[in-house]
Coordinates of N, CA, C and O in Angstrom, one line a residue:
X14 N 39.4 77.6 55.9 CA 39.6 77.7 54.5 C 39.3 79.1 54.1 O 38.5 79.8 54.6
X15 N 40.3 79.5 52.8 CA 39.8 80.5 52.7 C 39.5 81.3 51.6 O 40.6 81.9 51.7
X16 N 38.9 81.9 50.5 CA 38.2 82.1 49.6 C 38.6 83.3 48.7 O 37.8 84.3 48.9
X17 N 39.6 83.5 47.8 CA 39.8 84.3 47.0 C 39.4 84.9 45.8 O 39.3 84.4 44.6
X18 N 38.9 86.3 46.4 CA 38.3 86.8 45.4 C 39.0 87.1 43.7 O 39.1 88.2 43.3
X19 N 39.3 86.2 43.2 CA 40.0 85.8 41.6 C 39.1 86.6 40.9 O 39.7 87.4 40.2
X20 N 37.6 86.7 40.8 CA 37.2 87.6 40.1 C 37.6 89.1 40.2 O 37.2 89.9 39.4
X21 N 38.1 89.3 41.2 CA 39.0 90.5 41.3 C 39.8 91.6 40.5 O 39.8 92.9 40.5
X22 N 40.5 90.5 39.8 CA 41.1 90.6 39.1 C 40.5 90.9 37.5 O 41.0 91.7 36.7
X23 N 39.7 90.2 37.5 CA 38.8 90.3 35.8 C 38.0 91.6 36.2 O 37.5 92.2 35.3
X24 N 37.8 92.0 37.4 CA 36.9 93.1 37.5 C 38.0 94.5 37.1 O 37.7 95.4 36.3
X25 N 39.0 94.5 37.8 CA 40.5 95.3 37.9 C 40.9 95.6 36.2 O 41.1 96.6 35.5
X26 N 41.0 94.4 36.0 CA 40.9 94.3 33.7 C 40.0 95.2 33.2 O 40.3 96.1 32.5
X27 N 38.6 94.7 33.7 CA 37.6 95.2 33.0 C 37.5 96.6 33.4 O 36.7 97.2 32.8
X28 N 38.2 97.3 34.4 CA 38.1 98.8 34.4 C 38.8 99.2 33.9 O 38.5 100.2 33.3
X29 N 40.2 98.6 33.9 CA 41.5 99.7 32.6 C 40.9 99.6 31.5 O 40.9 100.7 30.8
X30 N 40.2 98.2 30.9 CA 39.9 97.8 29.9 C 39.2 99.4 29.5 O 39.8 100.1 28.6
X31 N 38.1 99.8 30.1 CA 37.1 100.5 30.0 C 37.7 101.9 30.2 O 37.1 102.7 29.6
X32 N 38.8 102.3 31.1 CA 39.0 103.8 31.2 C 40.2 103.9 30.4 O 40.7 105.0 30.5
X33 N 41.0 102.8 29.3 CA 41.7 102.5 28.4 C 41.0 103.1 27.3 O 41.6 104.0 26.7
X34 N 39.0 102.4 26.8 CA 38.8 102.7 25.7 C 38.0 104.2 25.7 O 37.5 104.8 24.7
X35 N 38.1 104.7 26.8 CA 37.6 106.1 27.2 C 38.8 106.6 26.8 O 39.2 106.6 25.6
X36 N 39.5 107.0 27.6 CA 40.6 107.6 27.5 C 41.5 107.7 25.9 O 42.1 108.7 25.6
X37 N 41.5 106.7 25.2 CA 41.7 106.6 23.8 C 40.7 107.9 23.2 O 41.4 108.8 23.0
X38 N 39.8 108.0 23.1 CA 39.4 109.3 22.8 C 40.0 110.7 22.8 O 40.0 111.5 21.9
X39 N 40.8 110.9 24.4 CA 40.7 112.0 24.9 C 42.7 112.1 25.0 O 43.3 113.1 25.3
X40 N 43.4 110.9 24.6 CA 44.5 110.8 24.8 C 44.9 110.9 26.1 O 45.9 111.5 26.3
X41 N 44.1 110.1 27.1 CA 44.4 110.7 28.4 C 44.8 108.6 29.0 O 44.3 107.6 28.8
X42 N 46.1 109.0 29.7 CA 46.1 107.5 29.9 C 45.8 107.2 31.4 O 46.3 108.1 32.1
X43 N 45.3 106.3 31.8 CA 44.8 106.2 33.1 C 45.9 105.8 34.0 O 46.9 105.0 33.8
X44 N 45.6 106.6 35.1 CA 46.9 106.5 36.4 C 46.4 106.1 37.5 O 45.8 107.0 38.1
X45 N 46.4 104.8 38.2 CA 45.5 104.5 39.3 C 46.4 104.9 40.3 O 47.4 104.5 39.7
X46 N 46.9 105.5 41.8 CA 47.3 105.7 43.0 C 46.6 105.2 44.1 O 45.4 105.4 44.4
X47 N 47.3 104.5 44.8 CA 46.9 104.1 46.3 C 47.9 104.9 47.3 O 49.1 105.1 47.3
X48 N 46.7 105.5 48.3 CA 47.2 107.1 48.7 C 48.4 106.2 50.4 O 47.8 105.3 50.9
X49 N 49.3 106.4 50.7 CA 50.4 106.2 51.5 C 49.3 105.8 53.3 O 48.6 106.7 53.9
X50 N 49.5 104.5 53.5 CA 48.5 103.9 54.9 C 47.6 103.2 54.1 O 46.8 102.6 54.8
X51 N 47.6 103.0 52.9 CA 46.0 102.3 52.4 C 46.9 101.4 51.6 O 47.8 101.8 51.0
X52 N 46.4 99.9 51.6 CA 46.4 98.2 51.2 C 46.7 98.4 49.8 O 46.3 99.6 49.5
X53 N 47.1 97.9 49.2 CA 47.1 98.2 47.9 C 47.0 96.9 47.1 O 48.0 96.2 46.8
X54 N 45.6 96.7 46.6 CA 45.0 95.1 46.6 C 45.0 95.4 45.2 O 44.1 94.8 44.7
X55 N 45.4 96.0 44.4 CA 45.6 96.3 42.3 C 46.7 95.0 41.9 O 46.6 94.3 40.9
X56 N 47.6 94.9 43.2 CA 48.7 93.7 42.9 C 48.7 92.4 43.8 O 49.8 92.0 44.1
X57 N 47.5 91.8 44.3 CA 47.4 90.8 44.8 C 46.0 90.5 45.0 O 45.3 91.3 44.5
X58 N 45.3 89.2 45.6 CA 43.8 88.9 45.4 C 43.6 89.5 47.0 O 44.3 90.1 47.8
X59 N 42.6 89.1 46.7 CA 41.4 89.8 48.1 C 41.2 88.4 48.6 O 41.0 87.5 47.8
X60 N 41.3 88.4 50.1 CA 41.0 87.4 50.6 C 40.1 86.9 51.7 O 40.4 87.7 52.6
X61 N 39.4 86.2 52.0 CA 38.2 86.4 53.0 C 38.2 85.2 53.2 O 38.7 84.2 52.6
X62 N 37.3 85.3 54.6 CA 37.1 84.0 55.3 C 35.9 83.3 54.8 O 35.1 83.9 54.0
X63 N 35.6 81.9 55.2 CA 34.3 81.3 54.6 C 33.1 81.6 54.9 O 32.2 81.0 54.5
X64 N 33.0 82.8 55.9 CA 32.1 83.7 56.1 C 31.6 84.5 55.6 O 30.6 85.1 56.0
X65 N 32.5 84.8 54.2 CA 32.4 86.3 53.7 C 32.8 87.2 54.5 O 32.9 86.8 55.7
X66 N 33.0 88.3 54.3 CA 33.3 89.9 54.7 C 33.1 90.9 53.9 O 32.7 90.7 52.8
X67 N 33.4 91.7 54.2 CA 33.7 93.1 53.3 C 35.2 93.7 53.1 O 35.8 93.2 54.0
X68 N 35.9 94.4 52.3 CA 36.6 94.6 52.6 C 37.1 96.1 51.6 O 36.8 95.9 50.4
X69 N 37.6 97.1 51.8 CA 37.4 98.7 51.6 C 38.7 99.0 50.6 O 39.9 98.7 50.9
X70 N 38.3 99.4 49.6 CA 39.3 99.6 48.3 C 39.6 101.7 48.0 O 38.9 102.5 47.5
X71 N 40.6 101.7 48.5 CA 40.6 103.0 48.7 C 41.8 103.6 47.2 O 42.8 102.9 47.1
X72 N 41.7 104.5 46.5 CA 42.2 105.0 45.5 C 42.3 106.1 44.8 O 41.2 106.7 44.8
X73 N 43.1 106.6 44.3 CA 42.8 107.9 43.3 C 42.9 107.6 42.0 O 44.0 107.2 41.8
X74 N 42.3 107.7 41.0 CA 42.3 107.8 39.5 C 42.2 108.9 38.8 O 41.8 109.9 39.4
X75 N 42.5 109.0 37.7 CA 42.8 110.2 37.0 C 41.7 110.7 35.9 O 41.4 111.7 35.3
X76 N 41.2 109.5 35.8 CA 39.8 109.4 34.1 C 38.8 108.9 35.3 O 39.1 108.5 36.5
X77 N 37.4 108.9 34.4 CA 36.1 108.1 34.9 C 36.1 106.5 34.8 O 36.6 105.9 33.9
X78 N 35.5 106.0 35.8 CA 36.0 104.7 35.7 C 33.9 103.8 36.3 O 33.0 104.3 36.9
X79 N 34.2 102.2 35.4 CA 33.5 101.8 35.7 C 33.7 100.3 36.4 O 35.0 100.2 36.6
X80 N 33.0 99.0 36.9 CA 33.2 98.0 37.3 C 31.7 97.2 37.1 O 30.5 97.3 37.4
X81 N 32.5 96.5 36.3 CA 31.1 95.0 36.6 C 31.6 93.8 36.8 O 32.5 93.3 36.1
X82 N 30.5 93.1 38.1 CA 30.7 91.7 38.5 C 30.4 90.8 37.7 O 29.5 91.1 36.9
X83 N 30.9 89.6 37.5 CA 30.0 88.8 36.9 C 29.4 87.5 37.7 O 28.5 86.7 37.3
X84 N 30.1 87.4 39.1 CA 30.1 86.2 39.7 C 29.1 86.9 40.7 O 29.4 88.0 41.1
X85 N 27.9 86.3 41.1 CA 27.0 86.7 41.8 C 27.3 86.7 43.5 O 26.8 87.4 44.3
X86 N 28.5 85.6 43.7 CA 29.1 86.1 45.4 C 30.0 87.1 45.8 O 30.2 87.3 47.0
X87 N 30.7 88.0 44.5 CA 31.4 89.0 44.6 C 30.7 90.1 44.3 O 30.3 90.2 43.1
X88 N 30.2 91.3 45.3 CA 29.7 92.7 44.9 C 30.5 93.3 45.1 O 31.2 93.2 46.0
X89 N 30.5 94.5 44.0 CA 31.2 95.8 44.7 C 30.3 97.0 44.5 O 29.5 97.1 43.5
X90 N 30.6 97.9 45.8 CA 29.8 99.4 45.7 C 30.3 100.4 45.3 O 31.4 100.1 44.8
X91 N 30.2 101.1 45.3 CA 29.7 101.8 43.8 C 30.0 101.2 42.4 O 31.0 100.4 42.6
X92 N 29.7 101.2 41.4 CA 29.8 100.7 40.1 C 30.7 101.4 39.2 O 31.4 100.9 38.2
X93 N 30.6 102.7 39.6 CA 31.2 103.8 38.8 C 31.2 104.9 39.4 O 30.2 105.3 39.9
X94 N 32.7 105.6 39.4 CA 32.6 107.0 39.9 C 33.4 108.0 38.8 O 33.5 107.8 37.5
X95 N 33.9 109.2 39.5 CA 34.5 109.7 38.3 C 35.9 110.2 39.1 O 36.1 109.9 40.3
X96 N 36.8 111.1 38.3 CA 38.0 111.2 38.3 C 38.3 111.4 39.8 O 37.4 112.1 40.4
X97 N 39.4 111.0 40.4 CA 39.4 111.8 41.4 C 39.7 110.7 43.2 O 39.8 109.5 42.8
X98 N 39.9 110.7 44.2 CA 39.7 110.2 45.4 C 38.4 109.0 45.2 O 37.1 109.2 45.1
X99 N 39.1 108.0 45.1 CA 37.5 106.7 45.3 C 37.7 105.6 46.6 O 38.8 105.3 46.8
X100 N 36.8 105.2 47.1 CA 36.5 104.4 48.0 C 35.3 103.3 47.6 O 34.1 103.6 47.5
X101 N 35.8 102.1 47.5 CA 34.8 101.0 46.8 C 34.5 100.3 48.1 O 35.1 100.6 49.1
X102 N 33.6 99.3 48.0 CA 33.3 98.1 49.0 C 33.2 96.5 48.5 O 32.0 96.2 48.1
X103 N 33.9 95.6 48.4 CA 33.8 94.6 48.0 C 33.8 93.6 49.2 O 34.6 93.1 50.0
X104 N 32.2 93.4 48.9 CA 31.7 92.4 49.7 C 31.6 90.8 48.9 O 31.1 90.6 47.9
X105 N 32.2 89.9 49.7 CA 31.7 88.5 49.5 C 31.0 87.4 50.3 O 31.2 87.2 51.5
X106 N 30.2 86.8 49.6 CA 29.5 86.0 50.2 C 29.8 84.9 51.1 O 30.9 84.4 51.0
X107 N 28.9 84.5 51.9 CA 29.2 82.8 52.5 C 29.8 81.7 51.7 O 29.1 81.2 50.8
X108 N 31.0 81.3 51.9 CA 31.2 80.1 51.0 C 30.5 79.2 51.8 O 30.7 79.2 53.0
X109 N 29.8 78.5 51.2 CA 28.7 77.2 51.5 C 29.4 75.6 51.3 O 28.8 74.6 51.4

């Protein structure tokens, strides 16, 4: 069986959300890129086995950007970076 990270998605919201209401300031509109060889998980879920895994979110953005979890089996690393080449980690837990 296998376990889709759906909060993914509300996390993905909650960053335009956030480099949407940054960016309204500065008139700058956010441009996410996924660089040519790298997955491009912005248009589909994350998916893992009932073991959990990790799995590596590689991107470029154009504004500063943040992310928060709310579901305690979904983490991701770093929280926030700023403009530029990013690489996240989204780890999930054991489904029990």
């Amino acid at each position: 069986m296998k376990k889709k990270c759906f909060s993914l998605f509300r996390v993905i919201m909650l960053v335009f959300f956030t480099i949407s209401i940054a960016s309204c300031e500065k008139d700058v509109y956010p441009i996410v890129t996924v660089p040519n060889g790298y997955e491009n998980y912005f248009y589909k879920a994350l998916e893992f086995d009932r073991n959990g895994g990790s799995i590596h979110v590689v991107f470029e953005i154009n504004v500063d950007w943040s992310i928060e979890v709310e579901d305690t089996w979904c983490r991701v690393t770093p929280t926030s970076g700023n403009a530029g080449a990013q690489r996240i980690t989204i780890n999930a837990g054991k489904n029990n």
